[in-house]
Amino acid sequence: MCVLDAPMIPLPNAVTACFEHIFPGEKDRDKRLRDVIALALSELIAIYRTDGDGGLCKLTDAEIVAEGLLRDPGKLLVSRDDLERAMARLQGESLDTARVRLALRHSPKSK
């Protein structure tokens, strides 16, 4: 089974999938960009970790900071369904941002 077919996905895999969705064909070379995507995902969707009994525990914002979203994301999980919605939203927002940048680049400069 592909990791992305599972109902819960490790955060690093979710970040990779999100990067590939937003920037198709681009090489993922920048760790900082991966960190930004992870932070964006944490704002859009719930982040989980497994508890001692193998169950899932939804993390609060304070727990996400304590768990080390960027230091040790391998222990964190996201829902596949939530990830799909977040990727669509992030892609839409990145297209909107690109359109604004293009418009600003081609607008006459104010004096």
Coordinates of N, CA and C in Angstrom, one line a residue:
M1 N 0.8 -1.2 0.0 CA 0.0 0.0 0.0 C 0.9 1.2 0.0
C2 N 0.6 2.2 -0.8 CA 1.3 3.5 -0.9 C 1.0 4.2 0.4
V3 N 2.0 5.0 0.9 CA 1.8 5.7 2.1 C 0.6 6.7 2.0
L4 N 0.5 7.3 0.8 CA -0.6 8.3 0.6 C -2.0 7.7 0.4
D5 N -2.0 6.3 0.3 CA -3.3 5.6 0.3 C -3.8 5.3 1.7
A6 N -3.0 5.5 2.7 CA -3.4 5.2 4.1 C -4.2 6.4 4.6
P7 N -5.1 6.1 5.6 CA -6.0 7.2 6.1 C -5.2 8.2 6.8
M8 N -4.0 7.9 7.5 CA -3.2 8.8 8.2 C -1.8 8.8 7.5
I9 N -1.2 9.9 7.3 CA 0.0 10.1 6.5 C 1.1 10.7 7.4
P10 N 2.3 10.2 7.5 CA 3.4 10.9 8.2 C 3.5 12.3 7.6
L11 N 3.8 13.3 8.5 CA 3.9 14.7 8.1 C 4.9 14.9 7.0
P12 N 6.1 14.3 7.1 CA 7.1 14.5 6.0 C 6.6 14.0 4.6
N13 N 5.8 12.9 4.6 CA 5.3 12.5 3.3 C 4.2 13.4 2.8
A14 N 3.4 14.0 3.8 CA 2.4 15.0 3.4 C 3.0 16.2 2.8
V15 N 4.1 16.6 3.4 CA 4.8 17.8 2.9 C 5.4 17.6 1.5
T16 N 5.9 16.4 1.3 CA 6.4 16.1 -0.1 C 5.3 16.0 -1.1
A17 N 4.2 15.4 -0.7 CA 3.0 15.4 -1.6 C 2.5 16.8 -1.9
C18 N 2.5 17.6 -0.9 CA 2.0 19.0 -1.1 C 2.9 19.7 -2.0
F19 N 4.3 19.6 -1.8 CA 5.2 20.3 -2.7 C 5.0 19.8 -4.1
E20 N 4.9 18.5 -4.3 CA 4.8 18.0 -5.7 C 3.5 18.5 -6.3
H21 N 2.4 18.7 -5.5 CA 1.1 19.1 -6.0 C 1.2 20.6 -6.4
I22 N 1.8 21.4 -5.6 CA 1.9 22.9 -5.8 C 2.9 23.2 -6.9
F23 N 4.0 22.5 -6.9 CA 5.1 22.8 -7.8 C 5.4 21.5 -8.7
P24 N 4.5 21.1 -9.5 CA 4.7 19.9 -10.3 C 6.0 20.0 -11.2
G25 N 6.8 19.0 -11.2 CA 8.0 18.9 -12.0 C 9.2 19.7 -11.4
E26 N 9.0 20.4 -10.3 CA 10.1 21.1 -9.7 C 10.9 20.1 -8.7
K27 N 12.2 20.4 -8.6 CA 13.0 19.6 -7.6 C 12.8 20.2 -6.3
D28 N 12.7 19.4 -5.3 CA 12.5 19.8 -3.9 C 13.9 19.9 -3.3
R29 N 14.5 21.1 -3.4 CA 15.9 21.3 -2.9 C 16.0 22.2 -1.7
D30 N 15.0 22.9 -1.3 CA 15.1 23.9 -0.3 C 14.3 23.4 1.0
K31 N 15.1 23.1 2.0 CA 14.5 22.6 3.3 C 13.6 23.7 3.9
R32 N 14.0 25.0 3.7 CA 13.2 26.0 4.3 C 11.8 26.0 3.6
L33 N 11.7 25.7 2.4 CA 10.4 25.7 1.7 C 9.6 24.5 2.3
R34 N 10.2 23.4 2.5 CA 9.5 22.3 3.2 C 9.0 22.7 4.6
D35 N 9.8 23.4 5.3 CA 9.4 23.9 6.6 C 8.2 24.9 6.5
V36 N 8.2 25.7 5.5 CA 7.1 26.6 5.3 C 5.8 25.8 4.9
I37 N 5.9 24.8 4.1 CA 4.8 24.0 3.8 C 4.3 23.3 5.0
A38 N 5.1 22.8 5.8 CA 4.7 22.1 7.1 C 4.0 23.1 8.0
L39 N 4.5 24.3 8.1 CA 3.8 25.3 8.9 C 2.5 25.6 8.4
A40 N 2.4 25.8 7.0 CA 1.1 26.1 6.4 C 0.1 25.0 6.6
L41 N 0.6 23.7 6.5 CA -0.3 22.6 6.8 C -0.8 22.6 8.2
S42 N 0.0 23.0 9.1 CA -0.4 23.0 10.5 C -1.4 24.1 10.8
E43 N -1.4 25.1 10.0 CA -2.5 26.1 10.1 C -3.8 25.7 9.5
L44 N -3.7 24.8 8.5 CA -4.9 24.5 7.8 C -5.6 23.2 8.2
I45 N -4.8 22.3 8.8 CA -5.4 21.0 9.1 C -4.9 20.5 10.5
A46 N -5.5 19.5 11.0 CA -5.1 19.0 12.3 C -3.9 18.1 12.2
I47 N -3.0 18.2 13.2 CA -1.8 17.4 13.2 C -2.0 16.4 14.4
Y48 N -1.7 15.2 14.2 CA -1.8 14.1 15.2 C -0.5 13.4 15.5
R49 N -0.5 12.8 16.7 CA 0.6 11.8 17.0 C -0.1 10.6 17.6
T50 N 0.6 9.5 17.6 CA 0.1 8.3 18.2 C 0.3 8.4 19.7
D51 N -0.7 7.9 20.4 CA -0.5 7.9 21.9 C 0.1 6.5 22.3
G52 N 0.3 6.3 23.5 CA 1.0 5.1 24.0 C 0.3 3.8 23.6
D53 N -1.0 3.9 23.4 CA -1.8 2.7 23.1 C -2.0 2.5 21.6
G54 N -1.4 3.3 20.8 CA -1.5 3.1 19.3 C -2.7 3.9 18.8
G55 N -3.4 4.7 19.6 CA -4.5 5.5 19.1 C -3.9 6.9 18.7
L56 N -4.8 7.7 18.1 CA -4.3 9.0 17.7 C -4.8 10.1 18.6
C57 N -3.9 11.1 18.8 CA -4.2 12.2 19.6 C -4.0 13.5 18.8
K58 N -5.1 14.3 18.7 CA -5.0 15.6 17.9 C -4.2 16.6 18.8
L59 N -3.2 17.2 18.2 CA -2.3 18.1 19.0 C -2.9 19.5 19.0
T60 N -2.7 20.2 20.1 CA -3.0 21.6 20.2 C -1.9 22.4 19.6
D61 N -2.0 23.7 19.3 CA -0.9 24.5 18.8 C 0.3 24.4 19.7
A62 N 0.1 24.5 21.1 CA 1.2 24.4 22.0 C 1.9 23.1 21.9
E63 N 1.1 22.0 21.8 CA 1.7 20.7 21.6 C 2.5 20.5 20.3
I64 N 2.0 21.2 19.3 CA 2.7 21.1 18.0 C 4.1 21.7 18.2
V65 N 4.1 22.9 18.9 CA 5.4 23.5 19.1 C 6.3 22.6 20.0
A66 N 5.7 22.0 21.1 CA 6.5 21.2 22.0 C 6.9 19.9 21.3
E67 N 6.1 19.4 20.4 CA 6.5 18.1 19.6 C 7.6 18.4 18.6
G68 N 7.8 19.6 18.3 CA 8.8 20.0 17.3 C 8.4 19.7 15.9
L69 N 7.4 20.5 15.4 CA 6.9 20.3 14.1 C 8.1 20.3 13.1
L70 N 9.0 21.2 13.3 CA 10.1 21.2 12.3 C 11.3 20.4 12.7
R71 N 11.5 20.1 14.0 CA 12.6 19.4 14.5 C 12.5 17.9 14.2
D72 N 11.3 17.4 14.5 CA 11.1 15.9 14.4 C 9.7 15.6 13.9
P73 N 9.4 16.0 12.6 CA 8.1 15.8 12.1 C 7.7 14.4 11.8
G74 N 8.7 13.4 11.8 CA 8.4 12.0 11.5 C 7.4 11.4 12.4
K75 N 7.3 11.9 13.6 CA 6.4 11.3 14.6 C 4.9 11.8 14.5
L76 N 4.8 12.8 13.6 CA 3.5 13.5 13.4 C 2.7 13.0 12.2
L77 N 1.4 13.0 12.3 CA 0.6 12.5 11.2 C -0.5 13.5 10.8
V78 N -1.0 13.4 9.6 CA -2.2 14.1 9.1 C -3.1 13.2 8.4
S79 N -4.4 13.6 8.4 CA -5.4 12.8 7.7 C -5.3 13.0 6.2
R80 N -5.4 11.9 5.5 CA -5.3 12.0 4.0 C -6.4 12.9 3.4
D81 N -7.6 12.8 4.0 CA -8.7 13.7 3.5 C -8.4 15.1 3.7
D82 N -7.9 15.4 5.0 CA -7.6 16.8 5.3 C -6.5 17.3 4.4
L83 N -5.5 16.5 4.1 CA -4.3 16.9 3.3 C -4.8 17.2 1.9
E84 N -5.7 16.4 1.3 CA -6.2 16.7 0.0 C -6.9 18.1 -0.1
R85 N -7.7 18.4 0.9 CA -8.3 19.7 0.9 C -7.3 20.8 1.1
A86 N -6.3 20.6 1.9 CA -5.3 21.6 2.2 C -4.5 21.9 0.9
M87 N -4.1 20.8 0.2 CA -3.4 20.9 -1.0 C -4.1 21.8 -2.1
A88 N -5.4 21.5 -2.2 CA -6.2 22.3 -3.1 C -6.2 23.8 -2.7
R89 N -6.4 24.0 -1.5 CA -6.4 25.4 -1.0 C -5.0 26.1 -1.2
L90 N -4.0 25.4 -0.8 CA -2.6 26.0 -1.0 C -2.3 26.2 -2.5
Q91 N -2.7 25.3 -3.3 CA -2.4 25.5 -4.7 C -3.2 26.7 -5.2
G92 N -4.5 26.9 -4.8 CA -5.3 28.0 -5.2 C -4.7 29.3 -4.7
E93 N -4.2 29.3 -3.5 CA -3.6 30.5 -2.9 C -2.2 30.8 -3.6
S94 N -1.5 29.8 -4.0 CA -0.2 30.1 -4.7 C -0.5 30.6 -6.1
L95 N -1.6 30.2 -6.7 CA -1.9 30.7 -8.1 C -2.4 32.2 -7.9
D96 N -3.1 32.5 -6.9 CA -3.6 33.9 -6.6 C -2.3 34.7 -6.4
T97 N -1.4 34.3 -5.6 CA -0.2 35.0 -5.3 C 0.6 35.2 -6.6
A98 N 0.7 34.2 -7.4 CA 1.5 34.4 -8.7 C 0.8 35.4 -9.6
R99 N -0.5 35.4 -9.6 CA -1.3 36.4 -10.4 C -1.0 37.8 -10.0
V100 N -1.0 38.0 -8.6 CA -0.8 39.3 -8.1 C 0.6 39.8 -8.4
R101 N 1.6 38.9 -8.2 CA 3.0 39.2 -8.5 C 3.2 39.6 -10.0
L102 N 2.5 38.9 -10.9 CA 2.6 39.1 -12.3 C 2.0 40.5 -12.6
A103 N 0.8 40.8 -12.0 CA 0.2 42.1 -12.2 C 1.0 43.2 -11.7
L104 N 1.6 43.0 -10.6 CA 2.5 44.1 -10.0 C 3.7 44.3 -10.9
R105 N 4.3 43.2 -11.4 CA 5.5 43.3 -12.3 C 5.2 44.1 -13.5
H106 N 3.9 44.0 -14.1 CA 3.6 44.6 -15.3 C 2.8 45.9 -15.2
S107 N 2.6 46.3 -13.9 CA 1.9 47.6 -13.7 C 2.9 48.8 -13.8
P108 N 2.4 49.9 -14.2 CA 3.4 51.1 -14.2 C 3.8 51.4 -12.8
K109 N 5.1 51.8 -12.7 CA 5.7 52.2 -11.4 C 5.2 53.5 -11.0
S110 N 4.8 53.7 -9.8 CA 4.3 55.0 -9.3 C 5.6 55.8 -9.0
K111 N 5.4 57.1 -9.2 CA 6.6 58.0 -8.9 C 6.5 58.7 -7.6

